Amino acid sequence: MNEKKKQIWKLFLKKEKSINQIQDLILNYENEFPEDVDLYLMKMWFFSEENKVQQAIEIGEEALRKDPYLLEIHIKLAEAYECQSKYMNAYKHYCISKLLASYAGDKKVHNDCEQASKRAMERMEQLIAYLPEEQKTFLIQDMIPAFLGYEKNQFGYKEKRFRSFDSMGGEYYYENEEAKKYVGMYHEPIYITTEKDAVHWRVEFQQVVETTYLKLPDTVEKWIVPIAAEKENTTQWIETENGNVPVIQHNDKSFYYYCVGGGREIVSSGLCYVGRPIPVQNEGNKKKLVLNVFVDGLAQVLLTKDRFSQLMPNTAKYFDKGMVCKQTYSSGEWTYPSIAGFMSGLTTSHHMMFHNEIDWKLPETSKTLLEYFHEEGYYTSVFSGDWRIIPSYGYARGCDRFIYQLQHAGFSVEKMVGSVINEIEALKEVNQFVWMSLGDLHDIADEMELPTSVQTHLKIEDRAYRAGSKTSVKQKHDAAKQHQYEQMLQYMDRYLGMLFSYLEHTYKENEIVVALFSDHGQGYLIPENGQFLGPERTNVAFMFRDGQYKGETGEVMSSLDYTAVMCKLAGITYQEKQGAEGRTPRTFGGDGRRWALTESLHPNDFYRAALVSEQYRFYFCNQMPVRYDGRFELGDFTICLTDKRGKEVHVEEVEQECLNIIMNQIAHLLIY
């Protein structure tokens, strides 16, 4: 902490203090250190001293939009809400503070916040007793259930249900206090399991209406209606041109899909959860299908022209009629921060989804990939087996249907491809946007059991035990793992070939957009003494097919550009330079970018960054550990500038340009 900051805090702690003097010092400090997030805390203290509680709250909420892990801000917010008798909000921030204090290693604050949260809850219960009956009913029936539902994942900061045996099916899932979706079982085989978690079976998230009656609009000829019944053997009386037809839903809490005529009625014998009816129509000005194929951990460095056709012949053949972007770099070094960048166009230090144990979500102010397509009238679906791609991260925004099962438990490539083909075929007459996640390459770094056809093509030497890192990100060069990886690519490609064959037989070239892309490469591909953020880890697969753009390009792109490219190919206007850092590449008719940035922001590790241009690679490493909240001191950092072949060079103006970019990027993370 610098001396000027210390002086301000000393004045705050005095019994007799000059508010005007403190205000002047804060203003002077802000002029000198405008990016210091501690300014938010100073201002909150100042407004609290002035009894301007609402202004203190507004400052605190603004601070959390910049860094959601600021412990002191959460505590001050809790205190401010408590002053306003808004005990639910106070309780929420005390609970979050308790969680953050455990990562900060502050037992006293943890215990204090635990007691304060209990106090806030007790006061809320006392307050409810004195409310008018109408307000009391609203609280008990609506607000409190939503609040408690959101508390299950500690208000977005700790979501475990997507990788545990906690029950989810047949319940509401709260993305926040206001947004909820019903969780149905996806084609549940009740004769096998009665479990309702996302490990044993797939779950399906949809926004629903609870009802026993539905009348469809007559604006279109046909509708597809998803319905989940509360109880087994519920009868649906569906109106047809031949009268009412009884249909029995044998399974409870599982969505059934009905094709029903416009203007018709559905009457249920019991309570049902009805998803958004889907109009069966293709709008000619839209693509019939926009398919996003995400392959976790697919390194571009192995997909050179000859190797691509050897390792993934079906994929190479399919995208031979598309555009293959060979110089695209991920914004993050592992899945969680990198996918957040794909979805939002924000860098890691701006979306702040970086911590390996504390969760968060995309900023509400950032328009996501799915929201762009949903707002244009596409029916949007996500198929995910990756517990780093889940609804609570903001990925359910703009999503009509989110289907999930933990990949290792049953949503590997062979099941995923079959499910996606089924989805596309089911809604073939609808303009649809589909995201599918393939995580099978992670099985190698995670040392999981590999498919039989992979095992039988490996030498025994390639399966010898080697003690490795606890995390896949930090694994060292390993030729054996590379051989496993190459065999797994061929395995996955066989199933992708089925998908691509289906697409070619079902759609005309200009009717669809298909993208295949990845979030990061692999640490075990980096040679000894190679850069941590070298191309083996950061240069990712990035290819598209839309019937128009064809060939290969060496233009430098960022994974942040993904949403911009997809919007361009679908004829959707992308809000470039309006908060997001995604850019439309020159290859696709935009202005492109000079540098592609990759960041490694991870608790207890050094902050690292890499910048890549058409001519250079620049590497930065700050040798001070990152705290739990993403902040760090600027220490003795190292830099390295190389040409594209990896040979170290010294070009002062380029080095300074890169340093300026990185210093601007991390200004709000520095401890001043």
XYZ file of C-alpha atoms in Angstrom:
672
model
C 0.000 0.000 0.000
C 1.445 3.370 -1.001
C 1.826 6.244 1.484
C -0.958 8.378 0.032
C -3.429 5.546 0.437
C -2.244 4.920 4.005
C -2.819 8.574 4.855
C -6.439 8.411 3.679
C -7.184 5.279 5.720
C -5.597 6.786 8.824
C -7.923 9.776 8.558
C -10.949 7.492 8.176
C -10.036 5.701 11.404
C -9.717 8.868 13.483
C -12.543 9.582 15.930
C -12.586 13.222 14.903
C -12.110 13.508 11.183
C -12.336 16.227 8.576
C -14.641 14.970 5.838
C -13.595 17.789 3.517
C -9.938 16.901 3.953
C -10.640 13.234 3.212
C -12.647 14.168 0.136
C -9.809 16.331 -1.188
C -7.282 13.559 -0.605
C -9.466 11.009 -2.400
C -9.875 13.329 -5.393
C -6.124 13.937 -5.543
C -5.455 10.216 -5.245
C -7.920 9.481 -8.047
C -6.138 11.951 -10.324
C -2.855 10.124 -9.729
C -4.114 6.514 -9.615
C -7.428 6.482 -11.533
C -7.447 2.704 -12.086
C -6.896 1.669 -8.449
C -10.023 -0.300 -7.461
C -9.385 0.631 -3.817
C -10.855 4.002 -4.804
C -14.277 2.361 -4.778
C -13.783 1.289 -1.172
C -12.589 4.763 -0.182
C -15.676 6.328 -1.761
C -17.961 3.814 -0.059
C -16.443 4.722 3.306
C -16.801 8.400 2.505
C -20.487 8.137 1.537
C -21.185 5.955 4.572
C -19.667 8.623 6.824
C -21.955 11.147 5.125
C -24.972 8.838 5.629
C -25.385 8.663 1.857
C -26.068 4.948 1.941
C -27.608 4.600 -1.525
C -24.624 6.309 -3.137
C -22.321 3.946 -1.258
C -24.305 0.994 -2.633
C -24.120 2.288 -6.205
C -20.347 2.707 -5.911
C -20.012 -0.809 -4.493
C -22.056 -2.405 -7.269
C -19.945 -0.549 -9.832
C -16.783 -1.916 -8.209
C -18.050 -5.499 -8.418
C -18.723 -5.111 -12.124
C -14.981 -4.498 -12.476
C -13.840 -7.177 -9.999
C -16.512 -9.425 -8.414
C -14.125 -10.860 -5.799
C -13.426 -7.710 -3.763
C -13.977 -8.873 -0.185
C -14.079 -5.456 1.495
C -16.579 -4.175 -1.075
C -18.936 -7.078 -0.405
C -18.724 -6.426 3.348
C -19.454 -2.709 2.953
C -22.352 -3.518 0.625
C -23.784 -5.942 3.176
C -23.538 -3.286 5.882
C -25.143 -0.669 3.632
C -28.053 -2.926 2.694
C -28.515 -3.772 6.357
C -28.779 -0.036 7.096
C -31.588 0.132 4.537
C -33.326 -2.900 6.124
C -32.780 -4.803 2.861
C -31.860 -7.928 4.743
C -31.953 -10.375 1.834
C -29.317 -8.371 -0.022
C -27.322 -7.975 3.182
C -27.484 -11.731 3.781
C -26.303 -12.419 0.216
C -23.243 -10.202 0.484
C -22.346 -11.486 3.960
C -22.464 -15.053 2.579
C -20.286 -14.113 -0.395
C -17.891 -12.306 1.960
C -17.650 -15.433 4.102
C -16.703 -17.486 1.033
C -14.131 -14.958 -0.177
C -12.650 -14.625 3.317
C -11.928 -18.357 3.299
C -9.841 -17.897 0.136
C -8.194 -14.794 1.579
C -7.201 -16.866 4.625
C -8.919 -14.472 7.039
C -10.667 -16.636 9.654
C -11.799 -13.670 11.743
C -13.596 -12.015 8.833
C -15.038 -15.400 7.856
C -16.475 -15.925 11.336
C -17.687 -12.333 11.622
C -19.514 -12.618 8.295
C -21.082 -15.903 9.335
C -22.516 -14.263 12.448
C -23.609 -11.203 10.466
C -25.411 -13.372 7.895
C -27.353 -15.093 10.681
C -28.252 -11.703 12.127
C -29.490 -10.470 8.750
C -31.638 -13.575 8.299
C -33.149 -13.207 11.781
C -33.997 -9.563 11.115
C -35.560 -10.468 7.789
C -37.792 -13.034 9.518
C -38.801 -10.427 12.093
C -39.569 -7.905 9.344
C -41.750 -10.348 7.410
C -43.979 -10.837 10.445
C -44.975 -7.144 10.347
C -45.582 -6.882 6.592
C -49.067 -6.535 5.083
C -50.508 -9.888 4.017
C -50.142 -9.173 0.284
C -46.434 -8.321 0.572
C -45.875 -11.257 2.899
C -47.453 -13.656 0.381
C -45.316 -12.279 -2.467
C -42.162 -12.690 -0.392
C -42.953 -16.214 0.745
C -44.217 -17.529 -2.594
C -41.936 -15.732 -5.042
C -38.957 -13.802 -3.717
C -37.743 -16.139 -0.978
C -37.899 -19.359 -3.089
C -35.965 -17.587 -5.858
C -33.466 -16.260 -3.354
C -32.948 -19.661 -1.718
C -32.708 -21.290 -5.144
C -29.930 -18.912 -6.118
C -28.219 -19.524 -2.775
C -27.672 -23.171 -3.754
C -24.667 -22.112 -5.802
C -23.674 -19.433 -3.291
C -25.163 -16.703 -5.457
C -23.130 -17.702 -8.499
C -19.786 -18.016 -6.718
C -19.709 -21.802 -6.148
C -21.624 -24.131 -8.469
C -20.951 -27.845 -7.865
C -24.107 -29.544 -9.121
C -22.814 -30.047 -12.660
C -20.070 -32.375 -11.430
C -21.689 -33.978 -8.381
C -24.555 -36.310 -7.541
C -26.769 -33.511 -6.225
C -30.295 -33.819 -7.589
C -31.396 -31.294 -10.218
C -34.122 -32.912 -12.287
C -37.681 -31.832 -11.648
C -36.565 -28.638 -9.922
C -36.140 -25.013 -10.878
C -32.610 -23.822 -11.523
C -31.926 -20.187 -10.673
C -29.323 -18.432 -12.798
C -29.899 -15.427 -10.524
C -32.713 -14.126 -8.309
C -34.845 -13.308 -11.348
C -34.016 -15.831 -14.078
C -35.030 -19.433 -13.563
C -35.409 -22.486 -15.772
C -37.091 -25.808 -15.183
C -34.761 -28.817 -15.237
C -36.287 -31.776 -17.041
C -34.736 -35.182 -17.557
C -33.593 -35.715 -21.151
C -35.022 -39.011 -22.500
C -34.827 -40.536 -19.034
C -34.733 -44.379 -18.997
C -36.675 -44.939 -15.756
C -36.092 -48.670 -15.989
C -32.366 -48.033 -15.454
C -32.072 -45.245 -12.912
C -34.228 -43.056 -10.728
C -31.431 -40.556 -10.100
C -32.113 -36.929 -10.996
C -28.553 -35.574 -11.122
C -26.460 -34.435 -14.097
C -23.937 -37.253 -13.772
C -26.189 -40.306 -14.083
C -28.279 -38.791 -16.844
C -28.812 -35.770 -19.038
C -30.793 -32.814 -17.871
C -32.574 -30.234 -19.984
C -33.063 -26.601 -18.976
C -35.993 -24.630 -20.367
C -38.009 -21.602 -19.406
C -41.525 -22.834 -18.673
C -45.037 -21.890 -17.646
C -46.825 -24.015 -15.035
C -50.285 -24.840 -16.350
C -52.869 -27.483 -17.226
C -54.119 -25.666 -20.336
C -52.538 -24.192 -23.444
C -54.052 -22.577 -26.525
C -51.615 -22.041 -29.357
C -51.691 -18.931 -31.563
C -52.956 -19.419 -35.107
C -50.209 -17.245 -36.570
C -48.431 -20.304 -38.001
C -49.741 -23.640 -39.243
C -47.762 -25.865 -36.859
C -46.050 -25.594 -33.478
C -43.686 -27.857 -31.573
C -44.623 -27.835 -27.887
C -42.291 -29.167 -25.150
C -44.176 -30.391 -22.065
C -42.883 -31.957 -18.833
C -45.439 -33.435 -16.434
C -45.202 -33.175 -12.660
C -46.489 -36.740 -12.192
C -46.180 -40.031 -14.054
C -48.881 -41.125 -16.520
C -50.250 -37.646 -17.074
C -52.733 -37.464 -19.951
C -52.515 -34.700 -22.549
C -55.748 -34.093 -24.460
C -54.480 -32.585 -27.714
C -56.914 -31.001 -30.144
C -56.582 -32.113 -33.765
C -58.750 -31.791 -36.866
C -60.198 -35.188 -35.895
C -61.090 -34.159 -32.358
C -59.263 -34.398 -29.033
C -56.650 -37.163 -28.865
C -55.480 -38.502 -25.464
C -51.712 -38.962 -25.178
C -50.147 -40.381 -22.013
C -46.812 -39.082 -20.738
C -45.500 -42.079 -18.833
C -42.383 -40.363 -17.500
C -42.595 -37.494 -15.071
C -40.245 -34.497 -15.141
C -39.131 -35.280 -18.693
C -39.892 -33.082 -21.700
C -42.053 -34.653 -24.403
C -42.378 -32.831 -27.742
C -45.669 -32.542 -29.638
C -46.306 -31.207 -33.138
C -49.631 -29.368 -32.806
C -51.654 -27.280 -35.242
C -51.959 -23.523 -34.921
C -54.946 -22.363 -32.888
C -55.313 -25.787 -31.212
C -55.685 -26.505 -27.487
C -53.883 -28.849 -25.086
C -55.553 -29.849 -21.819
C -53.543 -31.761 -19.207
C -54.857 -34.068 -16.492
C -52.288 -32.706 -14.054
C -49.809 -29.905 -13.535
C -47.338 -29.520 -16.405
C -44.304 -27.400 -17.218
C -44.745 -26.085 -20.744
C -41.704 -24.806 -22.578
C -41.788 -22.026 -25.145
C -43.793 -23.267 -28.164
C -41.626 -23.332 -31.288
C -43.201 -22.050 -34.526
C -42.492 -24.493 -37.349
C -41.283 -22.158 -40.061
C -38.082 -21.248 -41.856
C -37.538 -17.566 -42.478
C -35.868 -17.364 -45.852
C -33.580 -14.473 -44.934
C -31.960 -16.541 -42.168
C -29.686 -19.561 -42.215
C -31.552 -22.810 -41.623
C -28.783 -24.009 -39.310
C -25.921 -22.342 -37.472
C -23.788 -25.089 -35.918
C -20.964 -24.405 -33.456
C -18.642 -27.387 -32.928
C -16.417 -26.688 -29.930
C -13.524 -29.159 -29.556
C -11.856 -28.664 -26.187
C -8.049 -28.573 -26.450
C -7.605 -28.814 -30.241
C -4.156 -27.376 -31.025
C -3.713 -25.793 -34.447
C 0.039 -26.516 -34.458
C -0.711 -30.174 -35.265
C -3.173 -29.303 -38.017
C -0.673 -28.355 -40.702
C -1.909 -29.024 -44.231
C -0.586 -32.595 -44.526
C -1.076 -33.556 -40.871
C -4.637 -32.219 -40.800
C -5.746 -34.626 -43.531
C -3.920 -37.504 -41.796
C -5.188 -36.913 -38.260
C -8.691 -35.660 -39.065
C -9.451 -36.637 -42.684
C -13.225 -36.156 -42.447
C -12.905 -32.762 -40.801
C -10.212 -31.651 -43.257
C -12.361 -32.752 -46.205
C -15.431 -30.942 -44.904
C -13.654 -27.645 -44.251
C -11.727 -27.875 -47.520
C -14.853 -26.144 -48.846
C -14.679 -23.535 -46.104
C -12.228 -21.068 -44.563
C -9.476 -22.387 -42.285
C -7.914 -19.685 -40.096
C -4.438 -20.889 -39.154
C -3.276 -18.021 -36.949
C -6.001 -17.687 -34.311
C -4.998 -17.316 -30.665
C -7.051 -18.044 -27.570
C -7.734 -15.290 -25.048
C -7.118 -17.676 -22.130
C -4.913 -20.678 -21.388
C -7.680 -23.013 -20.194
C -11.358 -23.634 -20.821
C -13.083 -21.509 -18.178
C -11.629 -18.083 -19.111
C -11.266 -18.898 -22.787
C -14.903 -19.879 -23.423
C -16.029 -16.770 -21.547
C -14.055 -14.819 -24.148
C -15.664 -16.693 -27.050
C -19.120 -16.013 -25.660
C -18.637 -12.343 -24.753
C -15.730 -10.958 -26.765
C -14.092 -9.855 -23.493
C -10.535 -10.574 -22.385
C -9.896 -12.517 -19.174
C -8.981 -9.415 -17.183
C -12.260 -7.804 -18.239
C -14.775 -10.638 -17.824
C -12.860 -11.796 -14.695
C -13.856 -15.461 -14.979
C -10.433 -16.797 -14.049
C -10.450 -18.521 -10.644
C -10.172 -22.313 -10.583
C -12.354 -22.651 -7.455
C -14.534 -19.522 -7.291
C -17.153 -19.197 -10.024
C -18.602 -16.150 -11.692
C -20.635 -15.177 -14.748
C -20.460 -12.935 -17.787
C -21.319 -9.272 -17.167
C -24.996 -8.494 -17.715
C -23.936 -5.560 -19.896
C -22.143 -7.833 -22.381
C -24.244 -9.238 -25.189
C -23.449 -12.915 -25.636
C -23.124 -15.060 -28.738
C -26.435 -16.804 -28.028
C -28.238 -13.537 -27.353
C -27.264 -12.237 -30.793
C -28.887 -15.227 -32.496
C -31.838 -15.547 -30.129
C -32.787 -11.917 -30.737
C -32.689 -12.566 -34.493
C -35.318 -15.293 -34.145
C -33.171 -18.425 -34.072
C -34.151 -21.292 -31.781
C -30.991 -21.692 -29.701
C -29.762 -24.941 -28.144
C -26.624 -25.847 -26.209
C -25.358 -29.417 -25.799
C -22.613 -29.527 -23.190
C -20.721 -32.161 -21.233
C -18.181 -29.663 -19.947
C -18.721 -28.487 -16.379
C -17.012 -25.252 -17.381
C -19.845 -24.530 -19.839
C -22.952 -24.334 -17.668
C -26.018 -22.071 -17.314
C -24.854 -20.197 -14.207
C -21.866 -18.721 -16.075
C -24.222 -16.654 -18.225
C -24.357 -19.187 -21.047
C -28.102 -19.761 -20.637
C -28.814 -16.142 -21.563
C -30.469 -16.232 -24.963
C -30.606 -20.040 -24.799
C -33.952 -21.743 -25.410
C -32.762 -25.222 -24.519
C -29.643 -26.222 -22.558
C -28.872 -29.956 -22.431
C -26.118 -31.199 -20.150
C -24.492 -34.315 -18.773
C -20.999 -34.590 -17.344
C -18.912 -35.736 -20.298
C -16.945 -38.455 -18.519
C -20.208 -40.014 -17.341
C -21.903 -40.301 -20.708
C -21.739 -37.329 -23.081
C -18.578 -38.188 -24.996
C -18.234 -37.655 -28.736
C -20.231 -40.689 -29.892
C -23.229 -39.740 -27.714
C -22.859 -36.032 -28.423
C -22.866 -36.398 -32.199
C -25.940 -38.633 -32.080
C -27.805 -36.194 -29.834
C -26.966 -33.210 -32.025
C -28.028 -34.948 -35.237
C -31.282 -35.849 -33.488
C -31.759 -32.198 -32.459
C -31.091 -30.856 -35.940
C -33.424 -33.392 -37.547
C -36.170 -32.696 -34.994
C -36.176 -28.971 -35.768
C -35.156 -29.115 -39.421
C -38.031 -26.811 -40.389
C -36.941 -24.187 -37.847
C -34.091 -21.662 -38.051
C -31.843 -23.120 -35.396
C -28.589 -22.278 -33.659
C -26.825 -25.243 -32.022
C -23.719 -25.291 -29.820
C -22.059 -28.645 -29.124
C -19.089 -29.272 -26.829
C -16.638 -32.128 -27.377
C -14.332 -32.673 -24.409
C -12.780 -36.051 -25.242
C -9.271 -34.682 -25.853
C -9.173 -33.695 -22.187
C -9.201 -37.387 -21.256
C -5.521 -37.580 -22.168
C -4.318 -34.762 -19.919
C -6.692 -35.987 -17.188
C -5.340 -39.541 -17.653
C -8.793 -41.068 -18.074
C -9.441 -44.453 -19.667
C -9.336 -44.010 -23.435
C -11.610 -45.687 -26.023
C -10.692 -49.243 -26.999
C -9.832 -48.294 -30.578
C -7.395 -45.707 -29.227
C -5.809 -48.075 -26.711
C -5.159 -50.806 -29.277
C -3.304 -48.397 -31.568
C -0.870 -47.232 -28.882
C 2.551 -48.670 -28.168
C 3.124 -49.878 -24.617
C 5.780 -47.162 -24.272
C 3.087 -44.567 -24.950
C 1.125 -45.832 -21.964
C 3.935 -45.946 -19.400
C 3.137 -44.120 -16.164
C 4.766 -40.733 -15.740
C 4.211 -38.527 -12.714
C 2.672 -35.323 -13.995
C 1.156 -32.068 -12.859
C -2.064 -31.973 -10.858
C -3.619 -29.734 -13.508
C -3.706 -30.214 -17.262
C -2.585 -26.606 -17.790
C 0.821 -27.127 -16.168
C 1.806 -30.410 -17.790
C 5.276 -30.577 -19.294
C 6.284 -31.810 -22.736
C 5.327 -35.456 -23.150
C 5.784 -37.308 -26.448
C 3.681 -40.239 -25.223
C 0.741 -37.975 -24.505
C 1.125 -36.453 -27.956
C 0.807 -39.923 -29.504
C -2.343 -40.570 -27.444
C -3.649 -37.178 -28.499
C -3.130 -37.928 -32.183
C -4.954 -41.253 -31.881
C -7.822 -39.535 -30.070
C -8.078 -36.969 -32.873
C -8.608 -39.795 -35.348
C -11.194 -41.386 -33.059
C -13.170 -38.150 -32.726
C -12.901 -37.469 -36.446
C -14.706 -40.710 -37.274
C -17.775 -39.465 -35.413
C -17.450 -35.947 -36.755
C -17.437 -37.523 -40.212
C -20.924 -38.893 -39.507
C -22.102 -35.423 -38.532
C -20.579 -33.768 -41.594
C -22.023 -36.448 -43.888
C -25.482 -35.829 -42.430
C -25.115 -32.081 -42.987
C -24.030 -32.478 -46.606
C -26.963 -34.779 -47.370
C -29.498 -32.569 -45.584
C -28.654 -28.964 -46.464
C -27.585 -26.919 -49.431
C -24.249 -25.160 -49.155
C -25.633 -21.655 -48.605
C -28.301 -22.722 -46.086
C -25.991 -23.300 -43.140
C -23.027 -21.961 -41.201
C -20.746 -24.504 -39.525
C -17.822 -23.565 -37.296
C -15.250 -25.800 -35.627
C -13.020 -24.151 -33.058
C -11.089 -24.655 -29.840
C -10.284 -22.890 -26.592
C -6.615 -23.783 -26.059
C -3.873 -26.151 -27.159
C -1.890 -28.470 -24.892
C 0.941 -27.888 -22.441
C 2.461 -31.302 -23.197
C 3.046 -30.193 -26.797
C 5.320 -27.312 -25.704
C 9.002 -28.259 -26.148
C 11.426 -28.093 -23.241
C 12.281 -24.459 -22.398
C 9.412 -23.265 -24.574
C 7.234 -20.316 -23.606
C 4.307 -21.089 -21.272
C 2.001 -19.166 -23.628
C 3.693 -20.435 -26.757
C 1.722 -21.372 -29.900
C 1.423 -25.019 -28.818
C -0.907 -23.796 -26.065
C -2.448 -20.675 -27.602
C -2.756 -21.257 -31.379
C -6.188 -22.877 -31.729
C -8.375 -24.449 -34.395
C -10.703 -21.879 -35.991
C -12.517 -22.843 -39.199
C -15.811 -22.022 -40.893
C -17.985 -23.203 -43.762
C -20.841 -21.112 -45.109
C -20.775 -21.558 -48.882
C -19.060 -18.213 -49.456
C -15.658 -17.942 -47.757
C -13.144 -20.558 -48.901
C -9.432 -21.220 -48.583
C -6.847 -20.711 -45.865
C -5.713 -17.546 -44.139
C -2.705 -16.643 -42.030
C -4.333 -13.452 -40.745
C -3.812 -13.104 -36.995
C -7.127 -13.453 -35.199
C -8.277 -13.821 -31.618
C -10.812 -16.227 -30.164
C -12.537 -13.013 -29.032
C -13.453 -12.481 -32.692
C -15.631 -15.605 -32.816
C -18.983 -13.922 -32.181
C -18.138 -11.199 -34.701
C -17.344 -13.806 -37.368
C -20.471 -15.863 -36.690
C -22.652 -12.762 -36.862
C -21.010 -11.769 -40.136
C -21.618 -15.190 -41.697
C -25.258 -15.163 -40.568
C -25.918 -11.591 -41.709
C -26.352 -10.237 -38.167
C -25.042 -6.813 -37.144
C -22.296 -7.163 -34.528
C -21.845 -4.341 -32.020
C -18.133 -3.855 -32.617
C -16.172 -1.500 -30.346
C -19.123 -1.127 -27.960
C -17.522 -2.692 -24.907
C -16.522 -6.042 -26.379
C -13.016 -6.565 -27.720
C -13.969 -8.867 -30.580
C -13.216 -7.636 -34.100
C -14.316 -8.748 -37.548
C -11.160 -10.037 -39.308
C -10.105 -8.641 -42.675
C -10.661 -12.097 -44.164
C -14.375 -11.682 -43.446
C -14.667 -8.059 -44.552
C -13.718 -6.248 -41.335
C -10.757 -4.173 -40.203
C -9.052 -6.991 -38.291
C -6.588 -6.464 -35.468
C -2.875 -5.765 -35.065
C -2.360 -7.928 -31.967
C -4.031 -11.018 -30.490
C -3.766 -11.179 -26.697
C -3.625 -14.290 -24.504
C -3.684 -13.876 -20.720
C -2.921 -16.278 -17.894
C -4.526 -14.944 -14.723
C -4.609 -17.624 -12.051
C -4.551 -17.476 -8.227
C -1.119 -18.053 -6.660
C 0.585 -18.030 -10.073
C 2.366 -15.268 -11.959
C 0.340 -13.125 -14.359
C 1.465 -13.873 -17.905
C 0.471 -12.449 -21.261
C 1.349 -13.079 -24.884
C 0.767 -10.784 -27.852
C 0.968 -12.072 -31.415
C 1.043 -10.040 -34.634
C 1.811 -10.851 -38.258
C 5.533 -10.402 -37.507
C 6.148 -10.833 -33.792
C 5.375 -12.691 -30.587
C 5.733 -10.814 -27.305
C 5.796 -12.567 -23.926
C 5.290 -10.904 -20.537
C 5.634 -12.447 -17.069
C 5.119 -10.540 -13.806
C 6.958 -12.390 -11.058
C 4.522 -11.672 -8.229
C 1.705 -14.087 -7.316
C -1.902 -13.321 -8.186
C -4.257 -13.082 -5.205
C -7.630 -14.824 -4.891
C -9.324 -11.640 -6.185
C -7.200 -11.417 -9.337
C -5.074 -8.527 -8.070
C -1.297 -8.455 -7.822
C 1.658 -6.172 -7.266
C 3.732 -5.149 -10.253
C 7.104 -6.743 -9.584
C 10.234 -7.460 -11.573
C 8.593 -8.540 -14.799
C 10.331 -10.156 -17.742
C 9.653 -9.627 -21.430
C 10.697 -11.464 -24.562
C 10.124 -10.468 -28.183
C 10.571 -13.031 -30.955
C 9.905 -13.225 -34.647
C 7.290 -15.680 -35.940
C 9.900 -18.453 -36.090
C 10.628 -18.028 -32.373
C 14.005 -16.323 -32.737
C 14.509 -13.636 -30.078
C 14.788 -10.090 -31.441
C 15.011 -6.602 -29.929
C 12.877 -3.875 -31.490
C 12.437 -1.168 -28.865
C 9.349 0.519 -30.302
C 7.544 -2.833 -30.650
C 8.463 -3.869 -27.106
C 7.188 -0.554 -25.764
C 3.972 -0.834 -27.764
C 3.323 -4.278 -26.306
C 4.158 -3.154 -22.772
C 1.711 -0.278 -23.103
C -1.044 -2.666 -24.214
C -0.454 -5.005 -21.280
C -0.101 -2.247 -18.672
C -3.381 -0.775 -19.839
C -4.949 -4.232 -19.712
C -3.952 -4.914 -16.090
C -4.225 -1.398 -14.644
C -7.341 -2.228 -12.606
C -5.744 -5.426 -11.264
C -2.618 -3.819 -9.850
C -2.171 -3.203 -6.140
C -0.942 0.371 -5.866
